[in-house]
């Protein structure tokens, strides 16, 4: 899609200054596509170079992470933290441990995070981090040593009022525990609010584990309701089988839908009777097994390797694994099979071509910035509880989460309407998130 003439040079400059960081270019382009009408209405944003400023991280940290495996062999990984924007609050965003992580991954995720966090209406800025470390096949002791080394460098950049990481791919409760332990040890401070996604036993919040997946299902429920539909009787496909996917599946079942397929990076399982979510959780979280092992416990199910999960017919699709996992060919299959709604549980899982195809076909499309914002929103609730040394019940926290997702849906819907793009949640999310950050930046002066 062509950009507004004032935004073309901004984008060209981003590509020039951040060479080879393709996902970052993609994420910037997607936001710039939406905000052409905004700078027509608010020329002050362009005059004050707000867009150029937003595209340049406030700070980027790259560091060496040396660690020793169980055999005594030394390994060197690379750690990253991008502190992108703190106009609305401390930098907030997860850490990803995956061999594919490089500067461009962290930059695209951090950029998206700015607008997602703004959209929640909570006081949090945007950041992201990670390392090119592969936790797969590593023992608990190895993961602990890696986390300790990673935090030994990162701790100097963190603080409950400065920068507050959480989990992401490859960083779950186990890793957050090791990271918090090392932070506490080095700083001699029990600063609970410095990390979120903590276990309940040391300052964690109820519903944080479930939040992103639950929130995604709630967001899609709202999109369906806006069209007079519900999850009742719907066949649903969810990619991935990690944190987001498992809890999205759980909530879809509670809301009356049936998830018939889920996946990991080795393939997908199809279970027409409905995926046994407890079994998937046990296999992936406890046994750290592969999704193919599911069929040993559910003989009626089948495992399909090396093919796209999006070939499975469904009315609702929730891509919840990783970026660019659903392309134009997948979108064509989904549209042909009668898909009416897509909610991005993952960050940027749908390629730009596929997004356009869904929109042109009239499929309700909920972008990750909106649909998966419940994770970070619940992290902000965890920070609130830590700051007041309080601990809320599961029911109360989930009610707040549900309301936050309803509000995000309403904001996206109303903003898209206001700018003449009714039903376009991508535009609604980008414009609402952008204007919240831009207005704060204007008031904060040239910083
Ligand atoms: P996770 O627990 O580590 O799970 C990731 C899942 O995706 C695993 O099932 C993994 O399979 C699968 N996967 C990874 N790369 C893949 C690939 N190339 N092809 C197919 N499957 C692949 O991570 P998560 O926390 O659920 O995060 C999933 C997505 O949601 C990410 O995009 C993340 O940024 C986004 N997100 C997460 C949160 C949160 O609160 N956790 C919040 C907002 C957004 P393997 O086991 O085979 O690797």
Coordinates of C-alpha atoms and ligand atoms in Angstrom, one line a residue:
X1 CA 0.0 0.0 0.0
X2 CA 1.2 3.5 -0.9
X3 CA 2.2 5.8 2.0
X4 CA 1.1 9.4 2.4
X5 CA 3.6 11.7 0.6
X6 CA 4.9 13.1 3.9
X7 CA 5.5 9.6 5.2
X8 CA 7.4 8.2 2.2
X9 CA 10.7 9.9 3.1
X10 CA 10.3 8.9 6.8
X11 CA 10.0 5.2 5.8
X12 CA 12.9 5.5 3.3
X13 CA 15.0 6.9 6.1
X14 CA 14.0 4.0 8.5
X15 CA 15.0 1.5 5.8
X16 CA 18.3 3.3 5.2
X17 CA 19.2 3.6 8.8
X18 CA 18.2 0.1 9.9
X19 CA 19.6 -2.0 7.0
X20 CA 18.7 -5.7 6.9
X21 CA 16.1 -5.4 9.7
X22 CA 13.2 -6.6 7.5
X23 CA 10.7 -7.3 10.2
X24 CA 11.3 -3.8 11.7
X25 CA 10.7 -2.2 8.3
X26 CA 7.5 -4.3 8.0
X27 CA 6.2 -3.2 11.4
X28 CA 7.0 0.5 10.7
X29 CA 5.4 0.4 7.2
X30 CA 2.2 -1.1 8.7
X31 CA 1.8 1.7 11.2
X32 CA 2.7 4.4 8.7
X33 CA 0.1 3.1 6.3
X34 CA -2.6 3.8 8.9
X35 CA -1.5 7.3 10.0
X36 CA -1.7 9.2 6.7
X37 CA -5.2 10.6 7.7
X38 CA -3.9 11.5 11.1
X39 CA -1.1 13.8 9.9
X40 CA -3.6 15.5 7.6
X41 CA -5.7 16.3 10.6
X42 CA -2.8 17.0 13.0
X43 CA 0.0 18.7 10.9
X44 CA 1.8 19.5 14.3
X45 CA 2.9 15.8 14.5
X46 CA 4.8 16.1 11.2
X47 CA 6.1 19.6 12.0
X48 CA 7.5 18.4 15.4
X49 CA 8.9 15.2 13.7
X50 CA 7.0 13.0 16.1
X51 CA 7.0 10.1 13.6
X52 CA 10.7 10.3 13.0
X53 CA 11.3 10.4 16.7
X54 CA 9.0 7.4 17.4
X55 CA 10.9 5.3 14.8
X56 CA 14.2 5.9 16.6
X57 CA 14.6 4.0 19.8
X58 CA 15.5 6.1 22.9
X59 CA 18.2 3.5 23.7
X60 CA 19.5 0.2 22.4
X61 CA 21.7 -2.2 24.4
X62 CA 23.6 -5.1 22.9
X63 CA 25.7 -7.3 25.2
X64 CA 27.8 -10.5 25.5
X65 CA 26.3 -13.4 27.4
X66 CA 28.9 -16.0 28.3
X67 CA 27.8 -19.2 30.1
X68 CA 29.0 -22.7 30.7
X69 CA 27.0 -25.9 29.8
X70 CA 26.7 -29.0 31.9
X71 CA 29.9 -30.4 30.3
X72 CA 31.9 -27.3 31.1
X73 CA 31.9 -26.0 27.5
X74 CA 31.8 -22.3 27.2
X75 CA 29.1 -20.6 25.0
X76 CA 28.7 -17.0 24.0
X77 CA 25.3 -15.6 23.1
X78 CA 24.2 -12.1 22.3
X79 CA 21.7 -10.2 24.5
X80 CA 19.5 -7.3 23.4
X81 CA 17.3 -4.7 25.0
X82 CA 15.6 -2.0 23.0
X83 CA 14.2 0.8 25.1
X84 CA 12.0 2.3 22.5
X85 CA 9.7 4.9 24.0
X86 CA 9.0 6.1 27.5
X87 CA 6.5 8.9 26.9
X88 CA 3.7 7.1 28.7
X89 CA 5.6 5.2 31.4
X90 CA 8.6 2.9 32.0
X91 CA 9.7 0.8 29.1
X92 CA 7.6 -2.4 29.2
X93 CA 7.9 -5.5 27.0
X94 CA 9.0 -9.1 27.1
X95 CA 12.3 -11.0 26.5
X96 CA 12.5 -13.6 23.8
X97 CA 15.1 -16.4 23.9
X98 CA 15.2 -18.0 20.4
X99 CA 18.1 -18.8 18.1
X100 CA 16.5 -16.5 15.4
X101 CA 16.7 -13.4 17.6
X102 CA 18.7 -10.5 16.2
X103 CA 18.5 -6.7 16.5
X104 CA 15.7 -6.5 13.9
X105 CA 13.5 -9.0 15.8
X106 CA 13.8 -7.0 19.0
X107 CA 13.3 -3.7 17.2
X108 CA 10.1 -4.8 15.4
X109 CA 8.7 -6.2 18.6
X110 CA 9.6 -3.1 20.6
X111 CA 8.1 -0.8 18.0
X112 CA 4.8 -2.7 18.0
X113 CA 4.9 -2.7 21.8
X114 CA 4.8 1.1 22.0
X115 CA 1.4 1.3 20.4
X116 CA 0.0 -1.8 22.0
X117 CA 0.8 -0.5 25.4
X118 CA -0.6 2.9 24.6
X119 CA -3.8 1.2 23.5
X120 CA -4.4 -0.4 26.9
X121 CA -4.8 3.0 28.4
X122 CA -2.3 2.1 31.2
X123 CA 0.8 4.1 32.0
X124 CA 3.5 2.0 30.3
X125 CA 6.1 2.8 27.6
X126 CA 7.4 0.3 25.0
X127 CA 10.5 -1.9 24.9
X128 CA 11.6 -5.4 24.1
X129 CA 14.6 -7.6 24.6
X130 CA 16.0 -11.1 24.3
X131 CA 18.9 -13.3 23.2
X132 CA 19.8 -15.7 20.4
X133 CA 19.9 -18.5 23.0
X134 CA 18.0 -21.7 22.3
X135 CA 16.6 -23.1 25.6
X136 CA 15.4 -26.3 23.7
X137 CA 17.2 -29.4 24.9
X138 CA 19.0 -27.5 27.7
X139 CA 18.8 -28.7 31.3
X140 CA 17.3 -26.5 34.1
X141 CA 20.8 -25.8 35.4
X142 CA 22.0 -24.6 31.9
X143 CA 19.0 -22.4 31.6
X144 CA 19.6 -21.0 35.1
X145 CA 23.3 -20.2 34.3
X146 CA 22.3 -18.5 31.1
X147 CA 19.6 -16.4 32.8
X148 CA 22.1 -15.4 35.5
X149 CA 24.7 -14.3 33.0
X150 CA 22.1 -12.4 31.0
X151 CA 20.8 -10.6 34.0
X152 CA 24.3 -9.8 35.3
X153 CA 24.6 -7.4 32.4
X154 CA 21.0 -6.3 31.9
X155 CA 20.3 -5.4 35.6
X156 CA 22.0 -2.0 35.3
X157 CA 19.5 -0.9 32.8
X158 CA 16.3 -2.1 34.7
X159 CA 14.2 -0.7 37.5
X160 CA 10.5 -0.6 38.4
X161 CA 10.4 3.1 37.2
X162 CA 12.8 2.6 34.3
X163 CA 12.4 -0.6 32.4
X164 CA 10.3 -3.7 33.3
X165 CA 10.8 -6.8 31.2
X166 CA 8.4 -9.9 31.1
X167 CA 8.4 -13.2 29.2
X168 CA 7.9 -13.9 25.5
X169 CA 8.9 -16.9 23.3
X170 CA 11.3 -19.1 25.2
X171 CA 10.9 -17.1 28.4
X172 CA 8.2 -18.4 30.8
X173 CA 7.8 -18.7 34.6
X174 CA 11.0 -20.8 35.0
X175 CA 13.2 -18.2 33.3
X176 CA 11.5 -15.2 35.0
X177 CA 12.3 -16.9 38.3
X178 CA 16.0 -17.2 37.6
X179 CA 16.2 -13.7 36.2
X180 CA 14.5 -12.2 39.2
X181 CA 16.7 -14.2 41.6
X182 CA 19.8 -12.8 40.0
X183 CA 18.5 -9.3 39.9
X184 CA 17.7 -9.4 43.6
X185 CA 21.1 -10.9 44.4
X186 CA 23.1 -8.3 42.4
X187 CA 21.1 -5.3 43.5
X188 CA 20.3 -6.4 47.1
X189 CA 16.8 -5.0 46.5
X190 CA 13.5 -6.9 46.6
X191 CA 12.1 -4.9 43.8
X192 CA 9.1 -7.0 42.8
X193 CA 8.0 -4.5 40.1
X194 CA 11.1 -4.9 38.1
X195 CA 9.9 -8.0 36.2
X196 CA 6.4 -9.2 35.5
X197 CA 5.2 -12.8 34.9
X198 CA 6.6 -13.8 38.3
X199 CA 5.4 -16.8 40.1
X200 CA 2.7 -16.2 42.8
X201 CA 5.2 -17.1 45.5
X202 CA 7.4 -14.1 44.9
X203 CA 5.1 -11.2 43.8
X204 CA 3.4 -12.6 40.7
X205 CA -0.2 -11.8 39.8
X206 CA -3.1 -14.1 39.2
X207 CA -4.2 -14.4 35.6
X208 CA -0.8 -13.2 34.1
X209 CA -0.1 -16.7 32.8
X210 CA -3.5 -17.0 31.2
X211 CA -3.8 -13.3 30.2
X212 CA -2.7 -13.1 26.6
X213 CA -4.6 -16.1 25.4
X214 CA -7.7 -15.3 27.3
X215 CA -7.6 -11.7 26.2
X216 CA -7.2 -12.8 22.5
X217 CA -10.4 -14.9 22.8
X218 CA -12.2 -12.0 24.5
X219 CA -11.2 -9.6 21.7
X220 CA -12.4 -12.0 19.1
X221 CA -15.7 -12.5 21.0
X222 CA -16.1 -8.7 20.8
X223 CA -15.4 -8.7 17.0
X224 CA -17.9 -11.5 16.5
X225 CA -20.5 -9.7 18.7
X226 CA -20.1 -6.5 16.6
X227 CA -21.3 -8.7 13.7
X228 CA -24.1 -10.3 15.7
X229 CA -22.2 -13.6 16.0
X230 CA -20.6 -15.5 18.9
X231 CA -18.2 -18.4 19.5
X232 CA -21.1 -20.8 19.9
X233 CA -20.7 -23.8 17.5
X234 CA -17.6 -22.3 15.8
X235 CA -14.7 -24.4 14.7
X236 CA -11.5 -22.7 15.6
X237 CA -7.8 -23.3 14.7
X238 CA -5.0 -22.0 16.9
X239 CA -1.4 -22.1 15.8
X240 CA 1.3 -22.7 18.4
X241 CA 1.1 -24.7 21.6
X242 CA 2.9 -22.3 23.9
X243 CA 1.7 -19.9 26.5
X244 CA -0.6 -17.8 24.3
X245 CA -2.0 -20.7 22.3
X246 CA -2.9 -22.9 25.3
X247 CA -4.8 -20.2 27.1
X248 CA -6.5 -19.0 23.9
X249 CA -7.7 -22.6 23.4
X250 CA -8.9 -22.8 27.0
X251 CA -10.9 -19.6 26.8
X252 CA -12.4 -20.4 23.4
X253 CA -13.7 -23.7 24.8
X254 CA -15.2 -21.8 27.8
X255 CA -16.9 -19.4 25.3
X256 CA -18.6 -22.2 23.4
X257 CA -16.2 -22.7 20.4
X258 CA -14.3 -25.9 19.5
X259 CA -10.6 -25.8 18.8
X260 CA -9.8 -28.5 16.3
X261 CA -6.1 -28.0 15.6
X262 CA -3.0 -26.6 17.2
X263 CA 0.7 -26.8 16.3
X264 CA 4.4 -26.3 17.1
X265 CA 7.4 -25.8 14.8
X266 CA 7.3 -29.5 13.9
X267 CA 3.7 -29.7 12.5
X268 CA 0.1 -29.6 13.6
X269 CA -2.4 -31.9 15.3
X270 CA -6.0 -32.2 14.2
X271 CA -8.6 -33.5 16.7
X272 CA -12.1 -33.2 15.4
X273 CA -13.5 -33.9 18.9
X274 CA -11.8 -30.7 20.2
X275 CA -8.2 -30.3 21.3
X276 CA -7.5 -31.6 24.9
X277 CA -6.0 -28.5 26.2
X278 CA -4.8 -30.0 29.5
X279 CA -3.0 -32.7 27.6
X280 CA -1.2 -30.1 25.4
X281 CA -0.2 -28.1 28.5
X282 CA 1.2 -31.1 30.1
X283 CA 3.1 -32.2 27.0
X284 CA 4.6 -28.7 26.3
X285 CA 4.9 -27.1 29.7
X286 CA 5.8 -30.1 32.0
X287 CA 7.2 -32.8 29.8
X288 CA 8.7 -30.3 27.2
X289 CA 7.7 -32.8 24.5
X290 CA 6.7 -32.2 20.9
X291 CA 3.1 -31.7 19.7
X292 CA 3.3 -34.9 17.7
X293 CA 3.3 -36.9 21.0
X294 CA -0.4 -35.8 21.4
X295 CA -1.6 -38.6 19.1
X296 CA -0.1 -41.2 21.4
X297 CA -2.7 -40.1 24.0
X298 CA -5.6 -39.3 21.6
X299 CA -5.5 -42.0 18.9
X300 CA -8.5 -40.4 17.0
X301 CA -6.3 -37.3 16.4
X302 CA -3.8 -37.1 13.6
X303 CA -0.4 -35.4 13.4
X304 CA 0.6 -33.7 10.1
X305 CA 4.3 -32.7 9.7
X306 CA 5.7 -30.0 7.4
X307 CA 2.3 -28.6 6.2
X308 CA 0.5 -25.4 7.1
X309 CA -2.0 -25.6 9.9
X310 CA -4.1 -23.1 7.9
X311 CA -5.2 -25.8 5.5
X312 CA -7.6 -27.0 8.3
X313 CA -11.1 -25.5 7.7
X314 CA -12.4 -23.2 10.4
X315 CA -14.6 -20.2 11.0
X316 CA -12.1 -18.5 13.4
X317 CA -8.3 -18.5 13.2
X318 CA -6.0 -17.5 16.0
X319 CA -2.4 -17.4 14.8
X320 CA -0.5 -17.6 18.1
X321 CA 3.0 -18.9 17.4
X322 CA 5.4 -16.4 15.7
X323 CA 5.8 -13.7 13.2
X324 CA 4.9 -14.1 9.5
X325 CA 3.5 -17.6 10.0
X326 CA 0.3 -16.9 8.0
X327 CA 0.9 -15.8 4.4
X328 CA -1.2 -15.0 1.3
X329 CA -1.6 -18.7 0.3
X330 CA -2.8 -19.5 3.9
X331 CA -5.2 -16.6 3.8
X332 CA -6.7 -17.8 0.5
X333 CA -7.3 -21.2 2.0
X334 CA -8.9 -19.8 5.1
X335 CA -11.2 -17.5 3.2
X336 CA -12.2 -20.3 0.9
X337 CA -13.0 -22.5 3.9
X338 CA -15.4 -19.9 5.3
X339 CA -13.2 -18.2 8.0
X340 CA -15.0 -15.1 9.3
X341 CA -12.7 -13.8 12.0
X342 CA -8.9 -13.8 12.7
X343 CA -7.4 -12.7 16.0
X344 CA -3.6 -12.4 16.2
X345 CA -2.5 -14.0 19.5
X346 CA 1.2 -13.7 18.3
X347 CA 3.0 -10.5 17.3
X348 CA 2.7 -9.8 13.5
X349 CA 2.0 -13.5 12.6
X350 CA 0.1 -12.4 9.4
X351 CA 2.0 -11.1 6.4
X352 CA 0.9 -7.7 5.0
X353 CA -0.6 -9.4 1.8
X354 CA -2.6 -11.8 3.9
X355 CA -3.9 -8.9 6.1
X356 CA -5.1 -7.1 3.0
X357 CA -6.8 -10.3 1.7
X358 CA -8.7 -10.8 4.9
X359 CA -9.8 -7.1 4.9
X360 CA -10.9 -7.2 1.3
X361 CA -12.8 -10.5 1.9
X362 CA -14.7 -8.9 4.8
X363 CA -13.1 -11.1 7.4
X364 CA -13.0 -9.4 10.9
X365 CA -9.3 -9.0 11.5
X366 CA -7.9 -8.2 15.0
X367 CA -4.2 -7.2 14.9
X368 CA -1.9 -8.3 17.6
X369 CA -1.5 -4.8 19.0
X370 CA -5.1 -5.0 20.1
X371 CA -5.9 -8.7 20.2
X372 CA -2.9 -9.8 22.3
X373 CA -2.6 -6.7 24.5
X374 CA -4.0 -8.5 27.6
X375 CA -0.6 -9.9 28.5
X376 CA 1.0 -6.6 28.9
X377 CA -2.1 -5.1 30.4
X378 CA -2.1 -7.8 33.1
X379 CA 1.6 -7.1 33.6
X380 CA 0.7 -3.5 34.3
X381 CA -1.8 -4.8 36.9
X382 CA 1.0 -6.9 38.4
X383 CA 3.0 -3.7 38.7
X384 CA 0.1 -2.0 40.4
X385 CA -0.2 -4.9 42.9
X386 CA 3.6 -4.9 43.6
X387 CA 3.6 -1.1 44.1
X388 CA 0.8 -1.3 46.7
X389 CA 2.0 -4.7 48.1
X390 CA -1.4 -6.1 47.3
X391 CA -2.6 -9.4 45.8
X392 CA -5.9 -9.6 43.9
X393 CA -8.1 -12.6 43.5
X394 CA -8.3 -14.5 40.2
X395 CA -12.0 -13.5 39.6
X396 CA -11.3 -9.8 40.2
X397 CA -8.2 -9.7 38.0
X398 CA -10.0 -11.6 35.2
X399 CA -12.9 -9.1 35.4
X400 CA -10.5 -6.2 35.0
X401 CA -8.8 -8.0 32.1
X402 CA -12.1 -8.7 30.4
X403 CA -13.1 -5.0 30.7
X404 CA -9.7 -3.8 29.4
X405 CA -10.2 -6.0 26.3
X406 CA -13.7 -4.7 25.8
X407 CA -12.4 -1.1 26.1
X408 CA -9.6 -1.8 23.6
X409 CA -12.1 -3.2 21.1
X410 CA -14.4 -0.2 21.6
X411 CA -11.4 2.2 21.1
X412 CA -10.3 0.5 17.9
X413 CA -13.8 0.4 16.6
X414 CA -14.6 4.0 17.4
X415 CA -11.3 5.3 16.1
X416 CA -11.6 3.5 12.8
X417 CA -15.1 4.9 12.4
X418 CA -13.9 8.4 13.2
X419 CA -11.3 8.2 10.4
X420 CA -13.8 6.8 7.9
X421 CA -12.5 3.2 8.0
X422 CA -15.4 1.5 9.8
X423 CA -14.5 -2.1 10.9
X424 CA -10.8 -1.7 10.1
X425 CA -9.2 -2.7 13.4
X426 CA -5.7 -2.4 12.1
X427 CA -6.2 1.3 11.4
X428 CA -8.2 1.8 14.6
X429 CA -5.4 0.2 16.8
X430 CA -2.5 2.0 15.0
X431 CA -4.2 5.4 15.1
X432 CA -5.4 5.2 18.7
X433 CA -2.1 3.9 19.9
X434 CA -0.1 6.5 17.9
X435 CA -2.1 9.5 18.9
X436 CA -1.9 8.6 22.6
X437 CA 1.9 8.5 22.4
X438 CA 2.2 11.5 20.0
X439 CA 0.1 13.8 22.2
X440 CA 2.2 12.9 25.3
X441 CA 5.5 13.5 23.3
X442 CA 4.3 16.9 22.2
X443 CA 3.6 17.9 25.8
X444 CA 7.0 16.5 27.0
X445 CA 9.0 18.9 24.8
X446 CA 11.9 17.9 22.5
X447 CA 13.3 14.9 24.2
Ligands
LIG1 P1 6.0 -19.8 23.7 O1 5.3 -20.2 25.0 O2 7.5 -19.9 23.7 O3 5.3 -20.6 22.5 C1 5.7 -20.4 21.2 C2 4.9 -21.4 20.4 O4 5.1 -21.1 19.0 C3 5.5 -22.8 20.6 O5 4.5 -23.7 20.4 C4 6.5 -22.9 19.4 O6 6.8 -24.2 19.0 C5 5.7 -22.2 18.3 N1 6.7 -21.7 17.3 C6 7.8 -20.9 17.5 N2 8.3 -20.7 16.3 C7 7.6 -21.3 15.4 C8 7.7 -21.5 14.0 N3 8.7 -20.9 13.3 N4 6.7 -22.2 13.4 C9 5.7 -22.8 14.1 N5 5.6 -22.7 15.4 C10 6.5 -22.0 16.0 O7 5.7 -18.2 23.3 P2 4.4 -17.4 23.6 O8 4.6 -16.6 24.9 O9 3.2 -18.3 23.5 O10 4.4 -16.4 22.4 C11 3.8 -16.7 21.2 C12 3.6 -15.4 20.4 O11 2.8 -14.5 21.1 C13 4.9 -14.6 20.1 O12 4.7 -13.9 18.9 C14 4.9 -13.6 21.2 O13 5.6 -12.4 20.9 C15 3.4 -13.2 21.3 N6 3.0 -12.6 22.6 C16 3.2 -13.3 23.7 C17 2.7 -12.7 24.9 C18 2.8 -13.4 26.2 O14 2.2 -12.9 27.2 N7 3.4 -14.6 26.3 C19 2.1 -11.5 24.9 C20 1.9 -10.8 23.7 C21 2.3 -11.4 22.5 P3 8.1 -25.0 19.4 O15 7.8 -25.5 20.8 O16 8.3 -26.1 18.4 O17 9.2 -24.0 19.4

